Coordinates of C-alpha atoms in Angstrom, one line a residue:
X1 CA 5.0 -2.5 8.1
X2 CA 4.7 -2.2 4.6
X3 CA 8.0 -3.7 3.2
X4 CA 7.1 -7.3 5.5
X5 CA 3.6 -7.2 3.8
X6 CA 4.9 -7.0 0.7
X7 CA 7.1 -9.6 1.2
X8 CA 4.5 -11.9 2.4
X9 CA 2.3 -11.0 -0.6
X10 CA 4.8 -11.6 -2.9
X11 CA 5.1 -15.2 -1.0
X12 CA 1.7 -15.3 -0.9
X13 CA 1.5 -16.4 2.5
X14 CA -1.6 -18.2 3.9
X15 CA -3.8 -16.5 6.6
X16 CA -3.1 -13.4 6.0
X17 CA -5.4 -11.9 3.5
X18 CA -8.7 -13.5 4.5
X19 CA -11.3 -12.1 6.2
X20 CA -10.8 -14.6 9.0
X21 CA -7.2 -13.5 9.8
X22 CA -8.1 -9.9 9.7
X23 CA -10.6 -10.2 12.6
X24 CA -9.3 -9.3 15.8
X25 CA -11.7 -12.1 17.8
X26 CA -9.9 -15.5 16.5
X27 CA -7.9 -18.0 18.5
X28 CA -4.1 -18.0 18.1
X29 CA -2.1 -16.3 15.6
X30 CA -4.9 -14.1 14.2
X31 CA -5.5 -12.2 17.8
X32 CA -2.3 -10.7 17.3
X33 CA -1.0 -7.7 16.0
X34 CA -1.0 -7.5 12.1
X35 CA 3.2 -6.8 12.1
X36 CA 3.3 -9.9 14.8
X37 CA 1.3 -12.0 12.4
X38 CA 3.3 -11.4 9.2
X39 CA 6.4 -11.2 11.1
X40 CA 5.9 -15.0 12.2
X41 CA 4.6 -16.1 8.7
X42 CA 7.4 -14.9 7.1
X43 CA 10.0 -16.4 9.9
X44 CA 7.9 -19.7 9.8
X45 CA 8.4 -19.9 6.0
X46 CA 12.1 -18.8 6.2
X47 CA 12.9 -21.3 9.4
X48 CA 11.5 -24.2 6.8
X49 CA 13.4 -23.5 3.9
X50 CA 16.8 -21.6 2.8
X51 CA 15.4 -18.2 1.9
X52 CA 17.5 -15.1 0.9
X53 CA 15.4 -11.8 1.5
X54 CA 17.2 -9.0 -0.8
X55 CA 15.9 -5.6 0.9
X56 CA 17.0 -2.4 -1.1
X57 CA 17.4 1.0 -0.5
X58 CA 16.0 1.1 3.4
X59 CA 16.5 4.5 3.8
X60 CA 13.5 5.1 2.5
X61 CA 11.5 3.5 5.3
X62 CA 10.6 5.6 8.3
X63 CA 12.2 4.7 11.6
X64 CA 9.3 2.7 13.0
X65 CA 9.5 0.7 10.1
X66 CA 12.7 0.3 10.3
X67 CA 13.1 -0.7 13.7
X68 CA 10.0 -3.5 12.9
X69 CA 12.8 -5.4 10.1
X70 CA 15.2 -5.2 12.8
X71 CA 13.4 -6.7 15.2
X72 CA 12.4 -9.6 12.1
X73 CA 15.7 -9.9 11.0
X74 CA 17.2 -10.3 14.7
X75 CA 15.0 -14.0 14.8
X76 CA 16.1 -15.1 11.3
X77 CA 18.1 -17.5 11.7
X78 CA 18.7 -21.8 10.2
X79 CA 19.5 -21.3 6.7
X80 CA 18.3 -18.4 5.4
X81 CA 19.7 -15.2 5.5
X82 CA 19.8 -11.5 4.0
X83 CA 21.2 -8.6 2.3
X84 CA 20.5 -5.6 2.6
X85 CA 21.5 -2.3 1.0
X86 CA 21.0 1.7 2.3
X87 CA 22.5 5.1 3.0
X88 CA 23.6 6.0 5.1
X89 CA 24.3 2.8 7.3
X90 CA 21.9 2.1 10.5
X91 CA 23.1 1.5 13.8
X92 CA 19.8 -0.9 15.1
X93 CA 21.2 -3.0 11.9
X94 CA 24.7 -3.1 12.3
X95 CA 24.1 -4.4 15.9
X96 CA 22.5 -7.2 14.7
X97 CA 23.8 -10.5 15.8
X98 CA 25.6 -12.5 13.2
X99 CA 25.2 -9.2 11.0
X100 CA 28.3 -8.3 8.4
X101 CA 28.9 -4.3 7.0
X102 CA 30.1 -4.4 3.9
X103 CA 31.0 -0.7 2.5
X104 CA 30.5 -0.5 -1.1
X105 CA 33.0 2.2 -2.2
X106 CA 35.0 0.0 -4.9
X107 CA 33.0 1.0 -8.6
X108 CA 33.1 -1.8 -11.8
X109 CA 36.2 -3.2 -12.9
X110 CA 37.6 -0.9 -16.1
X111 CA 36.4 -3.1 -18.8
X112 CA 32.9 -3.0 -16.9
X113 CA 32.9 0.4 -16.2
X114 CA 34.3 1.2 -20.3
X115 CA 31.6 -1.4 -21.8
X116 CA 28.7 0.4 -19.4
X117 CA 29.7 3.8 -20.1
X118 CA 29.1 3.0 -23.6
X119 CA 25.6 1.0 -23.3
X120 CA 24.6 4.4 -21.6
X121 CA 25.5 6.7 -24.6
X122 CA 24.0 4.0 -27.1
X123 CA 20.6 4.0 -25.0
X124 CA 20.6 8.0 -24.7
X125 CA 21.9 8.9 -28.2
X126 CA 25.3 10.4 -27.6
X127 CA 28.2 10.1 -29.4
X128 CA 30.8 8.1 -27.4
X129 CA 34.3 7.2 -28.8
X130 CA 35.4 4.1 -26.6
X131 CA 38.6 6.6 -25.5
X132 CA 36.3 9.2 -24.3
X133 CA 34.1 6.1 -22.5
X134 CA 37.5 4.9 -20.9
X135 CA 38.3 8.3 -19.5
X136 CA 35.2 9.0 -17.8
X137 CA 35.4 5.3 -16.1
X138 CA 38.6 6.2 -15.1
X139 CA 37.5 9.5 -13.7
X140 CA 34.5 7.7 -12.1
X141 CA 35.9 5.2 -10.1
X142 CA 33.5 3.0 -12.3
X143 CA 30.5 4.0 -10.2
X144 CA 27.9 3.6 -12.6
X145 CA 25.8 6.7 -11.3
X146 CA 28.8 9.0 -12.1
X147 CA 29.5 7.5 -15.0
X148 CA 25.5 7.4 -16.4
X149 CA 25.5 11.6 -15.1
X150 CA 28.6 12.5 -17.1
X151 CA 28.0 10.5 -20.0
X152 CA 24.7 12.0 -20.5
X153 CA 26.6 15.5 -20.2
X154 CA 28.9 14.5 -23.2
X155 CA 27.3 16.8 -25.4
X156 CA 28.0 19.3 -24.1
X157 CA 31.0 21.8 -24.9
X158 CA 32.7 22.4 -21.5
X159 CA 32.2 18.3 -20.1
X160 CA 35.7 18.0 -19.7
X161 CA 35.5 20.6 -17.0
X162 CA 33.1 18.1 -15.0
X163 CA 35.2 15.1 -15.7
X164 CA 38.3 17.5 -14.1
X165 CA 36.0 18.2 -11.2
X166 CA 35.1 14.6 -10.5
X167 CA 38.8 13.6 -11.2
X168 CA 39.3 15.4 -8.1
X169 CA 37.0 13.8 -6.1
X170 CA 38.6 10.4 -6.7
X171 CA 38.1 8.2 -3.8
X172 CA 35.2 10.1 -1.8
X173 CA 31.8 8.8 -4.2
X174 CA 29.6 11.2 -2.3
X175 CA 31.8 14.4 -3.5
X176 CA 31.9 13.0 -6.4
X177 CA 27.8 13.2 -7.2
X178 CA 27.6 16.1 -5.1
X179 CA 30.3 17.9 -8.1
X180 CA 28.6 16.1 -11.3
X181 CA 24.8 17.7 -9.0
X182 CA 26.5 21.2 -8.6
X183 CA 27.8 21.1 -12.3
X184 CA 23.8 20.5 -13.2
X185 CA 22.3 22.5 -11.4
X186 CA 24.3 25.9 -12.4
X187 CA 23.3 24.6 -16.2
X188 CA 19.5 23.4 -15.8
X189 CA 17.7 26.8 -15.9
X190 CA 14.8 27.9 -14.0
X191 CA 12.1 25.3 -15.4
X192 CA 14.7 22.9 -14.5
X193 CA 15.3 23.8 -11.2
X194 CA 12.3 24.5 -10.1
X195 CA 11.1 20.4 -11.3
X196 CA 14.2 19.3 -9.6
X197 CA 13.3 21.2 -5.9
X198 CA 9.8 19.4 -7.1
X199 CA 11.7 16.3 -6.3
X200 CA 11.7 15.6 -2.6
X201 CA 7.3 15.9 -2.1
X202 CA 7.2 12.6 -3.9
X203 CA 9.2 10.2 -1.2
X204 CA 8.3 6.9 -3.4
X205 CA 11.1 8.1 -5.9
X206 CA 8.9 8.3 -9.1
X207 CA 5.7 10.4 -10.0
X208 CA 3.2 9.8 -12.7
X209 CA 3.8 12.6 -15.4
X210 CA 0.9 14.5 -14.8
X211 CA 1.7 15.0 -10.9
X212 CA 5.6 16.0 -11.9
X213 CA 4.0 18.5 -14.6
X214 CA 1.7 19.7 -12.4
X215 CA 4.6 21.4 -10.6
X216 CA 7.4 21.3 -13.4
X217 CA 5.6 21.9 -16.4
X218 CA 6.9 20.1 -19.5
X219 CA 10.1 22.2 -20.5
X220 CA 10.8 21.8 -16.6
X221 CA 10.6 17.8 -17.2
X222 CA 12.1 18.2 -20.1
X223 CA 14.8 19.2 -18.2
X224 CA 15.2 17.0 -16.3
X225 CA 15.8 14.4 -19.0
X226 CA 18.5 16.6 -20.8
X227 CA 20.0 16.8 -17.3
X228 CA 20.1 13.1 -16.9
X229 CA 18.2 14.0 -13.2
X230 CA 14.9 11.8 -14.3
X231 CA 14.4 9.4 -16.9
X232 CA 10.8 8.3 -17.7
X233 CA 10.0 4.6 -16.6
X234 CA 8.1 2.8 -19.4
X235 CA 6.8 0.2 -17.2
X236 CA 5.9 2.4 -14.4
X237 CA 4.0 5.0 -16.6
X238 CA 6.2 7.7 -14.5
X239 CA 9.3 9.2 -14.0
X240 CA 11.7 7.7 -11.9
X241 CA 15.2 9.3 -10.4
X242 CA 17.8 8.2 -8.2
X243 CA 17.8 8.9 -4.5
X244 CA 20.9 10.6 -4.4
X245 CA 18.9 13.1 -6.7
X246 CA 15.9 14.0 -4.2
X247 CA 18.7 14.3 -1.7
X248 CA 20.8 17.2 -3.6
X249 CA 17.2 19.1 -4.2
X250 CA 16.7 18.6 -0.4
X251 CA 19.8 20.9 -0.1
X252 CA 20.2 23.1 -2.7
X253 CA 16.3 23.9 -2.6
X254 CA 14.9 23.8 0.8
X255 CA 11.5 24.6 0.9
X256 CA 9.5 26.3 3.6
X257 CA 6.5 24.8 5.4
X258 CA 4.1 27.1 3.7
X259 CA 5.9 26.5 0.2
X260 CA 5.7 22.7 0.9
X261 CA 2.4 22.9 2.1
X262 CA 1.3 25.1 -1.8
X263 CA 2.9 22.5 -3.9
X264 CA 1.2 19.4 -2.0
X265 CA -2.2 21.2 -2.8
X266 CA -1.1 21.9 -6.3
X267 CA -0.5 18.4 -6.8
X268 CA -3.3 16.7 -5.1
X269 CA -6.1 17.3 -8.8
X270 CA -3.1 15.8 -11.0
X271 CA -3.0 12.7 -8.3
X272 CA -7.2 12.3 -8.4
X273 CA -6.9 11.8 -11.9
X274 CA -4.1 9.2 -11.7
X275 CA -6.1 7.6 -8.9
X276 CA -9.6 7.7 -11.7
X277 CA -7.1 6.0 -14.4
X278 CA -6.5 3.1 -12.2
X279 CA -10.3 2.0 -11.9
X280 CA -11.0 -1.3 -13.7
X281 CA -6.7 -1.6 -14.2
X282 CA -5.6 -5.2 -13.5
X283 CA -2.6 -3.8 -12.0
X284 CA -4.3 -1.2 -9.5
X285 CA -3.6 -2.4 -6.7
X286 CA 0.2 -3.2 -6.9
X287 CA 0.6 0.4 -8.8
X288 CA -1.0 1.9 -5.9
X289 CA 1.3 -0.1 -3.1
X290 CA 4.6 1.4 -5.5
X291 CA 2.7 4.8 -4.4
X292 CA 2.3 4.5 -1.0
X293 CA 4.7 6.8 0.0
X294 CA 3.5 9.3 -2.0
X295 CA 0.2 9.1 -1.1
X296 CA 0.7 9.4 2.8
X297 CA 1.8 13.0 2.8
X298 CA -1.3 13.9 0.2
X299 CA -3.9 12.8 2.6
X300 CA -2.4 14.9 5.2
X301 CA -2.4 18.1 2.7
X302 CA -6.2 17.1 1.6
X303 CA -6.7 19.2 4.8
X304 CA -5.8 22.4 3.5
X305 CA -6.9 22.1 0.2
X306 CA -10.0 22.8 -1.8
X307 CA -9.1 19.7 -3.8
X308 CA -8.5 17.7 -0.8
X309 CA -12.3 15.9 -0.8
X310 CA -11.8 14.8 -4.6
X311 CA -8.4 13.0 -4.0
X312 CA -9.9 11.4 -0.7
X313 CA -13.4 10.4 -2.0
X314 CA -10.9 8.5 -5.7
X315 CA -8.4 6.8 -3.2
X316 CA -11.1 5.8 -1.4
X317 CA -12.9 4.2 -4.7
X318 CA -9.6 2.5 -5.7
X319 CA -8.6 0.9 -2.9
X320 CA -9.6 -2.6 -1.8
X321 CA -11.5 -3.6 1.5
X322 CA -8.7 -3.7 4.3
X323 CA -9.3 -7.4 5.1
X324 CA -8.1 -7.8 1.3
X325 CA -4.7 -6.1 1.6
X326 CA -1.9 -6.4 4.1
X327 CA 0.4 -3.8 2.4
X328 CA -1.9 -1.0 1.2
X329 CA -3.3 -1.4 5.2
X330 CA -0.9 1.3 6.5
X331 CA -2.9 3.7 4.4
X332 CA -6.4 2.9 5.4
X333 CA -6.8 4.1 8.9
X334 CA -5.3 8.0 8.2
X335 CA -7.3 8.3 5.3
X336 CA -10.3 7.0 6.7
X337 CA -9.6 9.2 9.6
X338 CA -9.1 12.0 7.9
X339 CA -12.4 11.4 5.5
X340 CA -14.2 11.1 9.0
X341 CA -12.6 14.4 9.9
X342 CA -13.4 16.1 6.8
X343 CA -16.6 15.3 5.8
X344 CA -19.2 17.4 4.5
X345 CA -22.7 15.9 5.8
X346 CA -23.2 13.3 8.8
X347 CA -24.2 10.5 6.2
X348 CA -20.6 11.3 4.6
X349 CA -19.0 11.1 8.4
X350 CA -21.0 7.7 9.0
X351 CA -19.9 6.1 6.0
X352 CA -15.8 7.1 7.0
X353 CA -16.2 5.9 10.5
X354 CA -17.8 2.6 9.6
X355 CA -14.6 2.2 6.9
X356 CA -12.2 3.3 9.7
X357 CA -13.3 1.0 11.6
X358 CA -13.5 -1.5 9.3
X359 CA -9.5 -0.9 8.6
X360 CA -8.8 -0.5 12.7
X361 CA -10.2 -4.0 12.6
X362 CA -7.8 -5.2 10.0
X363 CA -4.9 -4.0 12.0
X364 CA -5.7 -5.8 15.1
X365 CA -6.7 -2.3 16.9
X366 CA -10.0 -3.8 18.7
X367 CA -11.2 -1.2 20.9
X368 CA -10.2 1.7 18.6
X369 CA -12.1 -0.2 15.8
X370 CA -15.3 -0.6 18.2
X371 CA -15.5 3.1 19.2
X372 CA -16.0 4.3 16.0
X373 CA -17.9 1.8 14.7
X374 CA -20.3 2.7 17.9
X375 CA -20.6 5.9 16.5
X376 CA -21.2 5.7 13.2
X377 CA -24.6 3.4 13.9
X378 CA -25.6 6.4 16.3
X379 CA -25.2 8.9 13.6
X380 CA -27.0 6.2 11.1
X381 CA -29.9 5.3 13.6
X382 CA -30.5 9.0 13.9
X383 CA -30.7 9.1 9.8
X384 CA -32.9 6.3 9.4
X385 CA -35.5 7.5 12.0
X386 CA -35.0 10.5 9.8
X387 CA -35.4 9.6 6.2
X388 CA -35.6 5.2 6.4
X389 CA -36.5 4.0 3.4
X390 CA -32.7 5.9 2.4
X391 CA -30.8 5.2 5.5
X392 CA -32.1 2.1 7.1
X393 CA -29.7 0.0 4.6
X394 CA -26.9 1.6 5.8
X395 CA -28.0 1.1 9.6
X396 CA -28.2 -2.2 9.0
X397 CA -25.1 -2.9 8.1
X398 CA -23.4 -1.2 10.5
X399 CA -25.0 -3.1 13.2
X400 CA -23.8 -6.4 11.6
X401 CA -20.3 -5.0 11.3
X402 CA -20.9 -3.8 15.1
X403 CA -21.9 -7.2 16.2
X404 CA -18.4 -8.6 14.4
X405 CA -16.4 -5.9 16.9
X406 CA -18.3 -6.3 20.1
X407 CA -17.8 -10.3 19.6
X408 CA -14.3 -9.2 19.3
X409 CA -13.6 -7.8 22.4
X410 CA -15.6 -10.6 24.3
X411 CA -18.7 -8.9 25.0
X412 CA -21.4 -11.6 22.9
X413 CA -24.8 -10.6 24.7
X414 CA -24.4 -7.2 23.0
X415 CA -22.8 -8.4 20.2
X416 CA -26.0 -10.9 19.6
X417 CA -28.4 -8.2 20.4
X418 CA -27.3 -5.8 17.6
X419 CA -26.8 -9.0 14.9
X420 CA -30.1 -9.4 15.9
X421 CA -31.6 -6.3 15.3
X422 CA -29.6 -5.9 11.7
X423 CA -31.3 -9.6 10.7
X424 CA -34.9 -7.7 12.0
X425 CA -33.9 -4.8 9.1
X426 CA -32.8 -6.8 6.2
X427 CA -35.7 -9.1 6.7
X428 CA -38.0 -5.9 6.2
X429 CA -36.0 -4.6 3.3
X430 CA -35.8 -7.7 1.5
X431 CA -39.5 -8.3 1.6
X432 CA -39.9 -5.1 -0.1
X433 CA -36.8 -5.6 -2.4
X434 CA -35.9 -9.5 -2.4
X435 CA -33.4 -9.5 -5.6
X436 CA -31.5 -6.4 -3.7
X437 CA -31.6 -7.5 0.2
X438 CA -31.8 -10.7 0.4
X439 CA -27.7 -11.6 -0.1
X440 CA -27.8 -9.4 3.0
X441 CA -30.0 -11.2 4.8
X442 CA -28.2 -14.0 3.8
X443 CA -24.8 -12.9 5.3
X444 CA -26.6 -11.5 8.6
X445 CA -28.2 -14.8 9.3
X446 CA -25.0 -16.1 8.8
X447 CA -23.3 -13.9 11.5
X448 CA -26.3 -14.9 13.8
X449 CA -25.1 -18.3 13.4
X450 CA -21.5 -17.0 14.6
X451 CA -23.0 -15.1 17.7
X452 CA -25.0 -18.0 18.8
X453 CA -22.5 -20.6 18.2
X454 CA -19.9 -18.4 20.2
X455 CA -22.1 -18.4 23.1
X456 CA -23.0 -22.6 23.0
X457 CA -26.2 -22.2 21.9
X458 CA -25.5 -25.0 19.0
X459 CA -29.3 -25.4 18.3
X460 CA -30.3 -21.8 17.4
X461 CA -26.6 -21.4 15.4
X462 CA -28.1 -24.4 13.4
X463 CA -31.2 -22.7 12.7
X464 CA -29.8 -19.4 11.4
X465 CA -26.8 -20.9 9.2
X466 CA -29.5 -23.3 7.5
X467 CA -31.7 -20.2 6.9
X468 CA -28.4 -17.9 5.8
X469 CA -28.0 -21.2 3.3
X470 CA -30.9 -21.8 1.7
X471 CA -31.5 -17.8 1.7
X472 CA -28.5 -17.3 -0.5
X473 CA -28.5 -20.8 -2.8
X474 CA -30.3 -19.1 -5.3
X475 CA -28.2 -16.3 -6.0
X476 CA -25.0 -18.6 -5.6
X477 CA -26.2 -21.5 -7.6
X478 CA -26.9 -18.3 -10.6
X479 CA -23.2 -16.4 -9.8
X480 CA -21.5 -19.1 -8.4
X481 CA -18.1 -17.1 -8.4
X482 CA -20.1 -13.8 -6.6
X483 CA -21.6 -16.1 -4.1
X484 CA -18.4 -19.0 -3.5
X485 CA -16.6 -17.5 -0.5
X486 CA -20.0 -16.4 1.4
X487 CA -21.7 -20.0 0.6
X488 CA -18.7 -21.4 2.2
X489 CA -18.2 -19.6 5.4
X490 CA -22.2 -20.6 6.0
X491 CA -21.3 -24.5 5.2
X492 CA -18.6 -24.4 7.7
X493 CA -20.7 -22.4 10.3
X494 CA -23.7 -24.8 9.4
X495 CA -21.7 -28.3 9.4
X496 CA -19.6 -27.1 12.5
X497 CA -23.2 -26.8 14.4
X498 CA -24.2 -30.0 13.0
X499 CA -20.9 -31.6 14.5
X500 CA -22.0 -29.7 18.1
X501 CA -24.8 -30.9 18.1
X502 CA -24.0 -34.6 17.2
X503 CA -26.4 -34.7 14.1
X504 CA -26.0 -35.3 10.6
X505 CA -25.8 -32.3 8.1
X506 CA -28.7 -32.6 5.0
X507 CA -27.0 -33.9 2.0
X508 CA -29.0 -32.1 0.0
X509 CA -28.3 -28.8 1.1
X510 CA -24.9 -29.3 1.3
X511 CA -24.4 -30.9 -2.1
X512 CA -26.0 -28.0 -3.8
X513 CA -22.8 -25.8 -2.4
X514 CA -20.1 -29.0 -2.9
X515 CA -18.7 -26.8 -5.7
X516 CA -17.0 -25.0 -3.0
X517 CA -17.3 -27.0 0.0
X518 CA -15.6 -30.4 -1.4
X519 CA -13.4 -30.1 1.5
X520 CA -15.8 -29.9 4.3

């Protein structure tokens, strides 16, 4: 699901990202699945105006994944259309109706190919004469990744033995990277090759430096670079190499289950401190989404590592709530799962089960998301009879976010009872602790409202959104932008009760919040 999320981020579709949407109880489109959802956003938007979707490199995608921008691209239809590009070619896309292969063996015209080769020798400092640059295009085919390889082997004494070798390969482009790969990798060394066998564990295509080093070292890196294998990307912070690269290391190097397994756990400190670098960056959360695929296959490893807790506990802290995401979601429920599995004290366990259930939630899965939701209040109740004054906080909560699940799944009596009894705690606490509890009171009352209101009981909803209100005005009217998106979900519960009921809201408490509710 990931490449559609992104593409309806990137859009910035509506509905999607709210908390609203990522509640599994609403009417109409938000009761589906989250790939239905986006899936129909995105076709909604495309079916309205011309819209060319330019998806590249899809090999990278696993097959579910793959078959899920089958299935969207197999209802795209009016105006818009798309291109996409990946290796090898895919049968559930080729079927496609209205769908066109195009094989892309032909390389850049010769003046093309000439004028890149020599842009690539500039920007790598080699010494290029435009004949030299004219006989590797020709020996290229004008495929620019042969041409960048052999260029950035010009230095070295016996390159016209390469160019021969690709010469020879004219017309097949695969050979012809597998030679220029094979000339490389008898010349790299054993730093080199071992960072090149490195490779294939990090599936995104890139690594920050410190994970590559963690496995390379610097002179294997370094390597690398000579090699023309990886290049660092400024913009990324990391080092970035082409497909076809990981590929050859796939073969040439094939690594055993226990070797794979060494090297994932050797990598996972190097990652924890990436993951502590992006806390309080801007760009977090997209950096983190350009990581996603190397970050699934580190959460599995974090279960036979010593490291494995570390890495969890950072990824955890970086990433945003799962009702705030739709294409870091695909993450969320294996690593709260595996946090749940892994933990090393019951208050740890509670904490991972509310969270995976929080991101279960977010991706439609209603019943899954109640079970463990159900569990982690037993295990909290349990701690606050224990220890209350530090566990009762957390119980409460997880019975609001319970009553949100069981509403869910159409069982409100419940669902009331437990929002009940999480209102009965955070009234306690915040008579003990106003400044601390009583935002939480605030957002409790507020789901009262919801419970009530969902089983017709209009008068009591009033009662409990105008409590939730005026309970949290003070703290909104002081941080306005903390307080804007809670003070409006209680106006719309509180007018909305006011409308069933056939009575008037008070002006004066709704003006006091009309800097975010000019539209009610």
């Amino acid at each position: 699901m990931d490449l559609l999320t992104r593409l309806a981020d990137a859009l910035r579709l509506p509905g999607l990202t709210d908390a609203g949407a990522a509640q599994p109880g609403g009417a109409g489109a938000s009761a589906l699945p989250l790939h239905e959802r986006v899936s129909a956003a995105l076709l909604g938007y495309a079916h309205t105006r011309a819209t060319l979707f330019v998806l590249d490199n899809l090999e990278s995608l696993p097959s579910a994944e793959l078959g899920v921008i089958s299935a969207f691209l197999g209802r795209l239809g009016g105006q818009s259309a798309a291109i996409i590009t990946l290796r090898p070619p895919s049968e559930a896309l080729e079927d496609l109706p209205h769908s066109r292969s195009l094989p892309l063996h032909d390389g850049l015209q010769k003046d093309d190919a000439i004028r890149y080769a020599l842009d690539v020798a500039r920007s790598k400092g080699v010494r290029l004469e435009e004949r030299e640059a004219a006989e590797i295009a020709r020996a290229a085919a004008g495929h620019p990744l042969v041409i960048t390889q052999i260029v950035a082997r010009a230095r070295r004494r016996d390159w016209q033995a390469l160019l021969e070798e690709v010469r020879a390969r004219a017309g097949d482009f695969a050979a012809q990277v597998e030679a220029v790969y094979a000339w490389s990798a008898a010349r790299i060394g054993e730093a080199g090759a071992r960072a090149w066998s490195a490779l294939p564990l990090f599936p995104a295509g890139w690594a920050p430096e410190g994970a590559l080093h963690a496995l390379a070292g610097a002179r294997g890196v370094n390597a690398l670079r000579a090699a023309a294998v990886a290049d660092f990307d400024v913009a990324r912070q990391g080092w970035r190499w082409h497909p076809t690269a990981a590929d050859y290391a796939a073969r040439r190097w094939t690594l055993s289950d226990d070797e794979r397994a060494q090297r994932y756990a050797a990598l996972l400190p190097a990652w924890t401190g990436w993951l502590a670098r992006l806390e309080g960056d801007a760009q977090a959360h997209a950096r983190l989404e350009a990581a996603l695929p190397n970050l699934a296959p580190l959460i599995e490893a974090t279960r036979h590592a010593s490291a494995g807790w570390a890495f969890l506990k950072q990824l955890d802290r970086v990433l945003p709530a799962p009702d705030r995401t739709l294409a870091l979601r695909a993450i969320q429920e294996p690593l709260y799962q595996t946090m749940a599995d892994l933990a090393p004290d019951t208050a740890e366990r509670a904490r991972a089960l509310g969270m995976l259930g929080y991101a279960r939630s977010a991706l439609g899965q209603r019943e899954a998301a109640l079970a463990v939701t159900e569990e982690a209040v037993a295990i909290r109740r349990a701690l606050a009879a224990a220890q209350p004054d530090a566990f009762r906080p957390e119980l409460a909560r997880s019975l609001a976010n319970l009553g949100v699940m069981l509403a869910a799944v159409g069982r409100h009596a419940e669902a009331l009872a437990v929002t009940e009894e999480a209102v009965a705690l955070y009234c306690a606490l915040a008579a003990v602790q106003p400044d601390a509890f009583r935002p939480d009171l605030a957002r409790s009352l507020n789901l009262l409202g919801d419970r009530l209101a969902a089983m017709d009981r209009h008068a009591e909803a009033l009662n409990a959104y105008e409590e939730a209100l005026r309970t949290l005005l003070p703290f909104f009217l002081a941080l306005p932008e903390a307080f804007a998106e809670q003070i409006g979900d209680m106006v719309r519960g509180y007018v909305n009760a006011c409308q069933a009921l056939g009575r008037e809201p008070d002006a004066g408490l709704i003006g006091q919040a009309r800097a975010v509710t000019s539209d009610e």
